[in-house]
PDB file of C-alpha atoms and ligand atoms in Angstrom:
ATOM      1  CA  UNK B  19     -47.339-134.256 -10.901  1.00 86.00           C
ATOM      2  CA  UNK B  20     -48.037-130.608  -9.324  1.00 87.00           C
ATOM      3  CA  UNK B  21     -51.376-131.039  -9.115  1.00 89.00           C
ATOM      4  CA  UNK B  22     -51.270-135.309  -7.839  1.00 92.00           C
ATOM      5  CA  UNK B  23     -48.911-133.837  -5.130  1.00 94.00           C
ATOM      6  CA  UNK B  24     -51.757-130.747  -4.404  1.00 90.00           C
ATOM      7  CA  UNK B  25     -54.233-133.542  -3.613  1.00 89.00           C
ATOM      8  CA  UNK B  26     -52.490-134.854  -1.485  1.00 92.00           C
ATOM      9  CA  UNK B  27     -52.093-132.265   0.518  1.00 89.00           C
ATOM     10  CA  UNK B  28     -56.022-131.863   0.098  1.00 85.00           C
ATOM     11  CA  UNK B  29     -56.401-135.122   1.937  1.00 86.00           C
ATOM     12  CA  UNK B  30     -54.003-134.313   4.531  1.00 90.00           C
ATOM     13  CA  UNK B  31     -55.565-131.807   5.542  1.00 89.00           C
ATOM     14  CA  UNK B  32     -58.143-133.728   6.769  1.00 92.00           C
ATOM     15  CA  UNK B  33     -54.752-135.594   9.659  1.00 94.00           C
ATOM     16  CA  UNK B  34     -55.134-132.911  12.551  1.00 96.00           C
ATOM     17  CA  UNK B  35     -59.256-133.592  12.742  1.00 96.00           C
ATOM     18  CA  UNK B  36     -59.252-137.248  11.789  1.00 96.00           C
ATOM     19  CA  UNK B  37     -56.493-137.802  15.009  1.00 97.00           C
ATOM     20  CA  UNK B  38     -58.345-135.149  16.899  1.00 97.00           C
ATOM     21  CA  UNK B  39     -61.591-136.889  16.298  1.00 98.00           C
ATOM     22  CA  UNK B  40     -60.748-140.261  16.680  1.00 97.00           C
ATOM     23  CA  UNK B  41     -63.057-143.188  17.822  1.00 97.00           C
ATOM     24  CA  UNK B  42     -65.035-140.284  18.214  1.00 98.00           C
ATOM     25  CA  UNK B  43     -68.919-140.161  18.940  1.00 98.00           C
ATOM     26  CA  UNK B  44     -71.040-137.711  16.221  1.00 98.00           C
ATOM     27  CA  UNK B  45     -74.935-138.132  15.813  1.00 98.00           C
ATOM     28  CA  UNK B  46     -76.095-136.030  12.877  1.00 98.00           C
ATOM     29  CA  UNK B  47     -79.582-134.896  12.151  1.00 97.00           C
ATOM     30  CA  UNK B  48     -80.163-136.490   9.035  1.00 95.00           C
ATOM     31  CA  UNK B  49     -83.015-134.454   7.151  1.00 89.00           C
ATOM     32  CA  UNK B  50     -84.141-131.607   4.661  1.00 85.00           C
ATOM     33  CA  UNK B  51     -83.639-131.097   1.356  1.00 86.00           C
ATOM     34  CA  UNK B  52     -80.470-134.327   2.005  1.00 88.00           C
ATOM     35  CA  UNK B  53     -82.481-135.902   2.408  1.00 90.00           C
ATOM     36  CA  UNK B  54     -85.096-135.729  -1.010  1.00 87.00           C
ATOM     37  CA  UNK B  55     -83.108-135.628  -3.955  1.00 90.00           C
ATOM     38  CA  UNK B  56     -82.007-139.053  -4.761  1.00 91.00           C
ATOM     39  CA  UNK B  57     -78.541-137.739  -5.834  1.00 93.00           C
ATOM     40  CA  UNK B  58     -77.753-135.341  -2.509  1.00 94.00           C
ATOM     41  CA  UNK B  59     -79.069-138.743  -0.904  1.00 94.00           C
ATOM     42  CA  UNK B  60     -76.397-140.977  -1.993  1.00 96.00           C
ATOM     43  CA  UNK B  61     -73.418-138.165  -0.932  1.00 96.00           C
ATOM     44  CA  UNK B  62     -74.718-137.637   2.819  1.00 97.00           C
ATOM     45  CA  UNK B  63     -73.818-141.528   2.766  1.00 97.00           C
ATOM     46  CA  UNK B  64     -71.155-141.112   0.785  1.00 97.00           C
ATOM     47  CA  UNK B  65     -69.914-138.760   3.104  1.00 98.00           C
ATOM     48  CA  UNK B  66     -70.930-141.231   6.292  1.00 98.00           C
ATOM     49  CA  UNK B  67     -69.368-143.893   5.102  1.00 98.00           C
ATOM     50  CA  UNK B  68     -65.462-142.768   4.669  1.00 97.00           C
ATOM     51  CA  UNK B  69     -66.484-140.967   8.524  1.00 98.00           C
ATOM     52  CA  UNK B  70     -66.753-144.502   9.712  1.00 98.00           C
ATOM     53  CA  UNK B  71     -63.961-145.701   7.539  1.00 97.00           C
ATOM     54  CA  UNK B  72     -62.134-143.301   8.942  1.00 96.00           C
ATOM     55  CA  UNK B  73     -61.622-144.425  12.340  1.00 96.00           C
ATOM     56  CA  UNK B  74     -64.624-141.959  13.620  1.00 98.00           C
ATOM     57  CA  UNK B  75     -68.306-143.739  15.037  1.00 98.00           C
ATOM     58  CA  UNK B  76     -71.370-142.169  13.031  1.00 98.00           C
ATOM     59  CA  UNK B  77     -74.699-142.495  14.197  1.00 98.00           C
ATOM     60  CA  UNK B  78     -77.320-141.155  11.880  1.00 98.00           C
ATOM     61  CA  UNK B  79     -81.193-139.638  13.235  1.00 97.00           C
ATOM     62  CA  UNK B  80     -83.689-139.071  10.730  1.00 96.00           C
ATOM     63  CA  UNK B  81     -87.146-137.499  11.169  1.00 89.00           C
ATOM     64  CA  UNK B  82     -89.269-136.794   8.229  1.00 89.00           C
ATOM     65  CA  UNK B  83     -92.371-134.346   8.987  1.00 83.00           C
ATOM     66  CA  UNK B  84     -92.630-133.864   5.466  1.00 85.00           C
ATOM     67  CA  UNK B  85     -92.981-137.412   4.524  1.00 89.00           C
ATOM     68  CA  UNK B  86     -95.440-137.838   6.991  1.00 92.00           C
ATOM     69  CA  UNK B  87     -98.015-135.594   6.027  1.00 91.00           C
ATOM     70  CA  UNK B  88     -98.031-136.882   2.623  1.00 92.00           C
ATOM     71  CA  UNK B  89     -99.158-140.023   3.295  1.00 91.00           C
ATOM     72  CA  UNK B  90    -101.456-138.585   6.192  1.00 93.00           C
ATOM     73  CA  UNK B  91    -103.461-135.983   3.554  1.00 94.00           C
ATOM     74  CA  UNK B  92    -103.748-139.654   0.846  1.00 93.00           C
ATOM     75  CA  UNK B  93    -105.026-140.961   4.361  1.00 90.00           C
ATOM     76  CA  UNK B  94    -107.032-138.274   3.625  1.00 92.00           C
ATOM     77  CA  UNK B  95    -106.106-137.643   7.268  1.00 91.00           C
ATOM     78  CA  UNK B  96    -105.210-133.397   7.842  1.00 93.00           C
ATOM     79  CA  UNK B  97    -102.203-132.957  10.168  1.00 92.00           C
ATOM     80  CA  UNK B  98    -102.455-131.204  13.299  1.00 90.00           C
ATOM     81  CA  UNK B  99     -99.497-128.796  15.001  1.00 88.00           C
ATOM     82  CA  UNK B 100     -99.437-126.999  18.095  1.00 86.00           C
ATOM     83  CA  UNK B 101     -96.431-124.503  18.360  1.00 77.00           C
ATOM     84  CA  UNK B 102     -94.505-126.497  16.574  1.00 77.00           C
ATOM     85  CA  UNK B 103     -94.972-129.571  17.476  1.00 83.00           C
ATOM     86  CA  UNK B 104     -97.252-132.663  16.089  1.00 88.00           C
ATOM     87  CA  UNK B 105    -100.391-134.039  17.699  1.00 91.00           C
ATOM     88  CA  UNK B 106    -100.355-137.019  17.134  1.00 93.00           C
ATOM     89  CA  UNK B 107    -103.184-139.166  17.448  1.00 92.00           C
ATOM     90  CA  UNK B 108    -103.930-143.588  16.843  1.00 92.00           C
ATOM     91  CA  UNK B 109    -103.459-142.659  13.502  1.00 92.00           C
ATOM     92  CA  UNK B 110    -101.034-140.682  12.898  1.00 92.00           C
ATOM     93  CA  UNK B 111     -99.351-143.243  15.657  1.00 93.00           C
ATOM     94  CA  UNK B 112     -99.599-145.789  13.145  1.00 93.00           C
ATOM     95  CA  UNK B 113     -98.802-143.977  10.360  1.00 93.00           C
ATOM     96  CA  UNK B 114     -95.477-142.260  11.656  1.00 92.00           C
ATOM     97  CA  UNK B 115     -94.626-146.169  12.546  1.00 93.00           C
ATOM     98  CA  UNK B 116     -95.321-146.819   8.873  1.00 93.00           C
ATOM     99  CA  UNK B 117     -92.663-144.103   6.814  1.00 92.00           C
ATOM    100  CA  UNK B 118     -90.584-143.764   9.453  1.00 93.00           C
ATOM    101  CA  UNK B 119     -89.907-146.540   9.893  1.00 89.00           C
ATOM    102  CA  UNK B 120     -90.275-149.320   7.343  1.00 86.00           C
ATOM    103  CA  UNK B 121     -89.899-146.870   4.580  1.00 93.00           C
ATOM    104  CA  UNK B 122     -87.623-144.788   5.332  1.00 95.00           C
ATOM    105  CA  UNK B 123     -85.371-145.882   8.223  1.00 95.00           C
ATOM    106  CA  UNK B 124     -84.839-148.929   5.650  1.00 95.00           C
ATOM    107  CA  UNK B 125     -83.581-147.255   3.088  1.00 95.00           C
ATOM    108  CA  UNK B 126     -81.315-145.108   4.202  1.00 96.00           C
ATOM    109  CA  UNK B 127     -79.804-148.314   6.215  1.00 97.00           C
ATOM    110  CA  UNK B 128     -80.304-150.050   2.201  1.00 97.00           C
ATOM    111  CA  UNK B 129     -78.823-147.210   1.017  1.00 97.00           C
ATOM    112  CA  UNK B 130     -75.667-147.907   3.113  1.00 98.00           C
ATOM    113  CA  UNK B 131     -75.111-151.180   2.366  1.00 98.00           C
ATOM    114  CA  UNK B 132     -75.483-150.178  -1.609  1.00 97.00           C
ATOM    115  CA  UNK B 133     -72.786-147.947  -0.779  1.00 97.00           C
ATOM    116  CA  UNK B 134     -70.436-150.446   0.535  1.00 97.00           C
ATOM    117  CA  UNK B 135     -71.364-149.358   4.474  1.00 98.00           C
ATOM    118  CA  UNK B 136     -72.476-151.680   6.872  1.00 98.00           C
ATOM    119  CA  UNK B 137     -75.630-150.747   8.826  1.00 98.00           C
ATOM    120  CA  UNK B 138     -77.726-151.494  11.189  1.00 97.00           C
ATOM    121  CA  UNK B 139     -81.356-149.716  11.493  1.00 96.00           C
ATOM    122  CA  UNK B 140     -83.088-148.853  14.664  1.00 95.00           C
ATOM    123  CA  UNK B 141     -87.282-148.059  15.118  1.00 88.00           C
ATOM    124  CA  UNK B 142     -89.560-147.441  17.674  1.00 80.00           C
ATOM    125  CA  UNK B 143     -89.918-151.570  18.945  1.00 81.00           C
ATOM    126  CA  UNK B 144     -87.112-152.957  17.164  1.00 78.00           C
ATOM    127  CA  UNK B 145     -84.020-152.610  19.752  1.00 80.00           C
ATOM    128  CA  UNK B 146     -85.861-150.814  22.320  1.00 90.00           C
ATOM    129  CA  UNK B 147     -82.834-148.512  20.986  1.00 93.00           C
ATOM    130  CA  UNK B 148     -84.608-145.132  22.222  1.00 95.00           C
ATOM    131  CA  UNK B 149     -86.053-145.311  25.368  1.00 95.00           C
ATOM    132  CA  UNK B 150     -89.468-142.496  25.583  1.00 95.00           C
ATOM    133  CA  UNK B 151     -92.282-140.996  27.165  1.00 93.00           C
ATOM    134  CA  UNK B 152     -94.927-138.707  27.030  1.00 94.00           C
ATOM    135  CA  UNK B 153     -94.360-135.334  25.884  1.00 93.00           C
ATOM    136  CA  UNK B 154     -96.744-132.203  28.324  1.00 91.00           C
ATOM    137  CA  UNK B 155     -96.042-128.931  26.643  1.00 88.00           C
ATOM    138  CA  UNK B 156     -97.480-126.232  28.071  1.00 89.00           C
ATOM    139  CA  UNK B 157     -99.055-123.092  27.175  1.00 87.00           C
ATOM    140  CA  UNK B 158     -98.688-120.444  28.396  1.00 86.00           C
ATOM    141  CA  UNK B 159    -100.140-120.479  31.735  1.00 90.00           C
ATOM    142  CA  UNK B 160     -99.224-122.903  32.377  1.00 89.00           C
ATOM    143  CA  UNK B 161    -101.653-125.409  31.456  1.00 91.00           C
ATOM    144  CA  UNK B 162    -100.685-129.069  29.572  1.00 92.00           C
ATOM    145  CA  UNK B 163    -101.534-129.802  26.305  1.00 90.00           C
ATOM    146  CA  UNK B 164    -102.110-132.999  25.271  1.00 90.00           C
ATOM    147  CA  UNK B 165    -100.360-134.257  21.984  1.00 91.00           C
ATOM    148  CA  UNK B 166    -101.101-138.189  22.044  1.00 92.00           C
ATOM    149  CA  UNK B 167     -98.347-139.951  21.506  1.00 93.00           C
ATOM    150  CA  UNK B 168     -96.182-137.194  20.626  1.00 93.00           C
ATOM    151  CA  UNK B 169     -92.544-138.620  23.137  1.00 94.00           C
ATOM    152  CA  UNK B 170     -89.260-137.696  24.450  1.00 94.00           C
ATOM    153  CA  UNK B 171     -85.797-139.316  24.848  1.00 95.00           C
ATOM    154  CA  UNK B 172     -86.227-140.937  28.367  1.00 95.00           C
ATOM    155  CA  UNK B 173     -83.062-142.846  27.987  1.00 95.00           C
ATOM    156  CA  UNK B 174     -80.681-145.228  25.645  1.00 95.00           C
ATOM    157  CA  UNK B 175     -79.612-148.108  25.021  1.00 95.00           C
ATOM    158  CA  UNK B 176     -76.010-147.447  25.041  1.00 94.00           C
ATOM    159  CA  UNK B 177     -74.055-150.792  25.497  1.00 94.00           C
ATOM    160  CA  UNK B 178     -76.514-151.960  22.986  1.00 95.00           C
ATOM    161  CA  UNK B 179     -76.033-149.859  20.179  1.00 96.00           C
ATOM    162  CA  UNK B 180     -71.713-149.449  21.429  1.00 96.00           C
ATOM    163  CA  UNK B 181     -71.756-153.247  20.613  1.00 96.00           C
ATOM    164  CA  UNK B 182     -73.639-152.874  16.979  1.00 97.00           C
ATOM    165  CA  UNK B 183     -70.981-151.119  16.555  1.00 97.00           C
ATOM    166  CA  UNK B 184     -68.050-151.834  17.563  1.00 97.00           C
ATOM    167  CA  UNK B 185     -68.568-155.364  14.711  1.00 97.00           C
ATOM    168  CA  UNK B 186     -68.782-151.670  12.252  1.00 97.00           C
ATOM    169  CA  UNK B 187     -71.920-151.340  11.561  1.00 98.00           C
ATOM    170  CA  UNK B 188     -73.722-147.640  10.946  1.00 98.00           C
ATOM    171  CA  UNK B 189     -76.233-147.290  13.424  1.00 98.00           C
ATOM    172  CA  UNK B 190     -79.619-145.990  12.138  1.00 97.00           C
ATOM    173  CA  UNK B 191     -82.397-144.814  14.487  1.00 97.00           C
ATOM    174  CA  UNK B 192     -85.386-143.308  14.306  1.00 95.00           C
ATOM    175  CA  UNK B 193     -86.550-141.060  15.925  1.00 95.00           C
ATOM    176  CA  UNK B 194     -89.676-143.329  17.884  1.00 95.00           C
ATOM    177  CA  UNK B 195     -89.200-144.197  21.398  1.00 95.00           C
ATOM    178  CA  UNK B 196     -91.198-146.819  23.308  1.00 95.00           C
ATOM    179  CA  UNK B 197     -92.244-146.502  26.762  1.00 94.00           C
ATOM    180  CA  UNK B 198     -91.658-148.212  29.730  1.00 93.00           C
ATOM    181  CA  UNK B 199     -95.648-150.186  29.201  1.00 91.00           C
ATOM    182  CA  UNK B 200     -93.947-150.866  25.445  1.00 91.00           C
ATOM    183  CA  UNK B 201     -96.844-148.064  23.339  1.00 92.00           C
ATOM    184  CA  UNK B 202     -94.847-146.609  20.708  1.00 95.00           C
ATOM    185  CA  UNK B 203     -94.029-142.817  20.835  1.00 95.00           C
ATOM    186  CA  UNK B 204     -93.166-139.739  18.112  1.00 94.00           C
ATOM    187  CA  UNK B 205     -90.392-138.046  18.974  1.00 94.00           C
ATOM    188  CA  UNK B 206     -89.604-134.279  16.637  1.00 93.00           C
ATOM    189  CA  UNK B 207     -85.980-135.513  15.890  1.00 94.00           C
ATOM    190  CA  UNK B 208     -84.054-132.235  16.030  1.00 95.00           C
ATOM    191  CA  UNK B 209     -84.981-133.325  19.806  1.00 95.00           C
ATOM    192  CA  UNK B 210     -84.709-136.616  19.555  1.00 96.00           C
ATOM    193  CA  UNK B 211     -80.552-136.400  18.372  1.00 98.00           C
ATOM    194  CA  UNK B 212     -79.394-133.548  20.477  1.00 98.00           C
ATOM    195  CA  UNK B 213     -80.664-136.162  23.798  1.00 97.00           C
ATOM    196  CA  UNK B 214     -78.950-138.929  21.449  1.00 97.00           C
ATOM    197  CA  UNK B 215     -76.092-137.164  21.450  1.00 98.00           C
ATOM    198  CA  UNK B 216     -76.106-135.938  24.632  1.00 97.00           C
ATOM    199  CA  UNK B 217     -76.641-139.634  25.942  1.00 97.00           C
ATOM    200  CA  UNK B 218     -73.923-141.090  24.031  1.00 96.00           C
ATOM    201  CA  UNK B 219     -71.382-138.371  25.468  1.00 96.00           C
ATOM    202  CA  UNK B 220     -70.383-137.434  21.088  1.00 98.00           C
ATOM    203  CA  UNK B 221     -67.921-135.139  20.269  1.00 98.00           C
ATOM    204  CA  UNK B 222     -70.377-133.345  18.024  1.00 98.00           C
ATOM    205  CA  UNK B 223     -74.043-132.707  16.579  1.00 98.00           C
ATOM    206  CA  UNK B 224     -74.845-132.337  13.456  1.00 98.00           C
ATOM    207  CA  UNK B 225     -78.251-130.444  12.016  1.00 98.00           C
ATOM    208  CA  UNK B 226     -78.320-130.163   8.517  1.00 96.00           C
ATOM    209  CA  UNK B 227     -81.549-128.021   7.454  1.00 94.00           C
ATOM    210  CA  UNK B 228     -81.590-126.397   4.117  1.00 93.00           C
ATOM    211  CA  UNK B 229     -79.848-122.905   5.245  1.00 94.00           C
ATOM    212  CA  UNK B 230     -76.595-122.558   5.528  1.00 96.00           C
ATOM    213  CA  UNK B 231     -76.621-122.230   8.930  1.00 97.00           C
ATOM    214  CA  UNK B 232     -77.789-118.912  11.720  1.00 96.00           C
ATOM    215  CA  UNK B 233     -77.434-115.768   9.985  1.00 95.00           C
ATOM    216  CA  UNK B 234     -76.393-112.515  11.047  1.00 92.00           C
ATOM    217  CA  UNK B 235     -79.398-109.414  10.691  1.00 88.00           C
ATOM    218  CA  UNK B 236     -77.909-109.491   7.925  1.00 91.00           C
ATOM    219  CA  UNK B 237     -78.420-112.569   5.841  1.00 91.00           C
ATOM    220  CA  UNK B 238     -74.473-113.556   7.066  1.00 95.00           C
ATOM    221  CA  UNK B 239     -73.906-116.792   7.756  1.00 97.00           C
ATOM    222  CA  UNK B 240     -72.554-116.616  11.511  1.00 97.00           C
ATOM    223  CA  UNK B 241     -69.202-118.853  11.224  1.00 98.00           C
ATOM    224  CA  UNK B 242     -68.741-119.248  15.447  1.00 96.00           C
ATOM    225  CA  UNK B 243     -71.526-118.612  17.777  1.00 97.00           C
ATOM    226  CA  UNK B 244     -71.410-119.341  21.735  1.00 97.00           C
ATOM    227  CA  UNK B 245     -74.022-120.591  23.768  1.00 97.00           C
ATOM    228  CA  UNK B 246     -74.456-117.114  25.402  1.00 97.00           C
ATOM    229  CA  UNK B 247     -74.649-115.203  22.477  1.00 96.00           C
ATOM    230  CA  UNK B 248     -76.390-117.920  21.017  1.00 97.00           C
ATOM    231  CA  UNK B 249     -79.212-117.596  24.211  1.00 95.00           C
ATOM    232  CA  UNK B 250     -79.347-113.834  24.171  1.00 95.00           C
ATOM    233  CA  UNK B 251     -79.211-114.378  19.770  1.00 95.00           C
ATOM    234  CA  UNK B 252     -82.536-116.587  20.587  1.00 94.00           C
ATOM    235  CA  UNK B 253     -83.498-113.864  22.906  1.00 94.00           C
ATOM    236  CA  UNK B 254     -83.343-110.546  20.769  1.00 92.00           C
ATOM    237  CA  UNK B 255     -85.329-112.627  17.989  1.00 91.00           C
ATOM    238  CA  UNK B 256     -82.520-112.207  15.857  1.00 90.00           C
ATOM    239  CA  UNK B 257     -82.982-116.459  15.500  1.00 91.00           C
ATOM    240  CA  UNK B 258     -85.936-116.479  14.705  1.00 86.00           C
ATOM    241  CA  UNK B 259     -88.344-118.779  13.127  1.00 84.00           C
ATOM    242  CA  UNK B 260     -87.489-122.860  12.392  1.00 84.00           C
ATOM    243  CA  UNK B 261     -84.283-122.160  13.669  1.00 91.00           C
ATOM    244  CA  UNK B 262     -85.247-122.053  16.810  1.00 91.00           C
ATOM    245  CA  UNK B 263     -85.830-125.133  17.991  1.00 89.00           C
ATOM    246  CA  UNK B 264     -82.615-126.322  16.310  1.00 94.00           C
ATOM    247  CA  UNK B 265     -79.792-124.122  17.840  1.00 96.00           C
ATOM    248  CA  UNK B 266     -82.278-124.495  21.559  1.00 96.00           C
ATOM    249  CA  UNK B 267     -81.540-129.127  20.175  1.00 97.00           C
ATOM    250  CA  UNK B 268     -77.891-127.648  19.743  1.00 98.00           C
ATOM    251  CA  UNK B 269     -77.668-126.091  23.533  1.00 98.00           C
ATOM    252  CA  UNK B 270     -79.533-128.750  25.172  1.00 97.00           C
ATOM    253  CA  UNK B 271     -76.882-130.986  24.149  1.00 98.00           C
ATOM    254  CA  UNK B 272     -73.825-128.691  24.839  1.00 98.00           C
ATOM    255  CA  UNK B 273     -74.878-128.072  27.959  1.00 97.00           C
ATOM    256  CA  UNK B 274     -75.021-132.381  28.394  1.00 97.00           C
ATOM    257  CA  UNK B 275     -71.680-132.318  27.518  1.00 97.00           C
ATOM    258  CA  UNK B 276     -70.685-132.655  23.841  1.00 98.00           C
ATOM    259  CA  UNK B 277     -68.286-131.211  22.164  1.00 98.00           C
ATOM    260  CA  UNK B 278     -69.881-128.685  19.919  1.00 98.00           C
ATOM    261  CA  UNK B 279     -72.517-128.471  17.755  1.00 98.00           C
ATOM    262  CA  UNK B 280     -72.489-127.655  13.840  1.00 98.00           C
ATOM    263  CA  UNK B 281     -75.700-126.583  11.470  1.00 98.00           C
ATOM    264  CA  UNK B 282     -74.608-126.955   8.045  1.00 98.00           C
ATOM    265  CA  UNK B 283     -76.955-126.922   4.539  1.00 96.00           C
ATOM    266  CA  UNK B 284     -77.701-130.392   3.814  1.00 95.00           C
ATOM    267  CA  UNK B 285     -78.313-128.417   0.162  1.00 95.00           C
ATOM    268  CA  UNK B 286     -74.283-128.421  -0.298  1.00 96.00           C
ATOM    269  CA  UNK B 287     -72.830-131.963  -1.475  1.00 96.00           C
ATOM    270  CA  UNK B 288     -70.246-133.039   1.272  1.00 96.00           C
ATOM    271  CA  UNK B 289     -71.170-131.213   3.632  1.00 97.00           C
ATOM    272  CA  UNK B 290     -70.234-132.745   5.766  1.00 98.00           C
ATOM    273  CA  UNK B 291     -66.151-133.831   5.264  1.00 96.00           C
ATOM    274  CA  UNK B 292     -66.161-129.589   4.833  1.00 96.00           C
ATOM    275  CA  UNK B 293     -67.160-128.451   8.233  1.00 97.00           C
ATOM    276  CA  UNK B 294     -65.823-131.853   9.531  1.00 97.00           C
ATOM    277  CA  UNK B 295     -62.271-131.560   7.616  1.00 95.00           C
ATOM    278  CA  UNK B 296     -61.396-127.783   7.380  1.00 92.00           C
ATOM    279  CA  UNK B 297     -60.522-125.142   9.037  1.00 91.00           C
ATOM    280  CA  UNK B 298     -63.770-123.118   7.856  1.00 93.00           C
ATOM    281  CA  UNK B 299     -66.429-124.923   7.855  1.00 95.00           C
ATOM    282  CA  UNK B 300     -68.890-124.068   6.478  1.00 97.00           C
ATOM    283  CA  UNK B 301     -71.658-124.163   8.605  1.00 98.00           C
ATOM    284  CA  UNK B 302     -72.413-122.854  12.068  1.00 98.00           C
ATOM    285  CA  UNK B 303     -70.265-124.143  15.182  1.00 98.00           C
ATOM    286  CA  UNK B 304     -71.626-123.603  18.885  1.00 98.00           C
ATOM    287  CA  UNK B 305     -69.813-124.135  21.254  1.00 97.00           C
ATOM    288  CA  UNK B 306     -69.950-124.402  25.160  1.00 93.00           C
TER     289      UNK B 306
HETATM  290  N1  LIG Q 218     -63.105-128.612  11.775  1.00 70.95           N
HETATM  291  C1  LIG Q 218     -63.970-127.893  12.593  1.00 70.95           C
HETATM  292  C2  LIG Q 218     -64.342-129.232  13.734  1.00 70.95           C
HETATM  293  O1  LIG Q 218     -65.111-129.703  12.902  1.00 70.95           O
HETATM  294  C3  LIG Q 218     -63.338-126.968  12.483  1.00 70.95           C
HETATM  295  C4  LIG Q 218     -65.289-126.792  12.155  1.00 70.95           C
HETATM  296  C5  LIG Q 218     -65.580-124.839  11.827  1.00 70.95           C
HETATM  297  N2  LIG Q 218     -66.585-124.693  11.912  1.00 70.95           N
HETATM  298  C6  LIG Q 218     -67.215-124.053  11.592  1.00 70.95           C
HETATM  299  N3  LIG Q 218     -68.565-124.063  11.458  1.00 70.95           N
HETATM  300  N4  LIG Q 218     -66.688-123.232  11.810  1.00 70.95           N
HETATM  301  O2  LIG Q 218     -64.151-129.071  14.446  1.00 70.95           O
END
């Protein structure tokens, strides 16, 4: 009996957050380990369905870099990057559409359905939910670098998405956008998730990664950090490597009005629930 009551208390711990996040949009960038292992995949899907059933509005955004590279190599195309950005030529764009849209997006949607939830996949031209334009990277001299069909988010069909959400669907978005003239662009998934969170005026942006979160110089997890300090840590070099674009994406979303951004460890089962419904969370929370 005591044990049962304890269980009820665990559930109750979530109540203040359920009240706070009721009806709020939570954008989840899904990727990394959590997208590669079957078991973790299932747990993420369960978490997301649970959020929806508990009255929140989760929106999944996914990329699939490693899968794309694997597929490109199979076709004897060597993946190319400049400053962390994929150079997307015509052939690569075809592969991106195939792998992200036809494979990964549909797989996530069908996993949600199998687990009892309702999901609607949007990729590229399907629904044209993400509007995009070409992204020009600049080199250190300010010269434009041509990355081909690599794009950035220019807008979201918010009302259209909302309509599906109201009907009980969890939107699953691929980081492919459509340009004014109907051309498709490949968008970095972290940046896409941040921009989507901003356009949707989300309560939260959650980045699922393969690390514990933002670490201090001794390698310990930093549980909370404000935007000022995070900016300083990037400049000072204590946030480095692959963490930089993640934190920058979080800072962008917060600047645009998203309330909190979270970097969490997708290798931990049910990381989303632990972050959202406990006081301490398990990753790094970035706030203004
Ligand atoms: N559950 C609360 C929220 O989602 C607090 C999370 C705190 N997380 C952290 N990494 N310190 O807002």
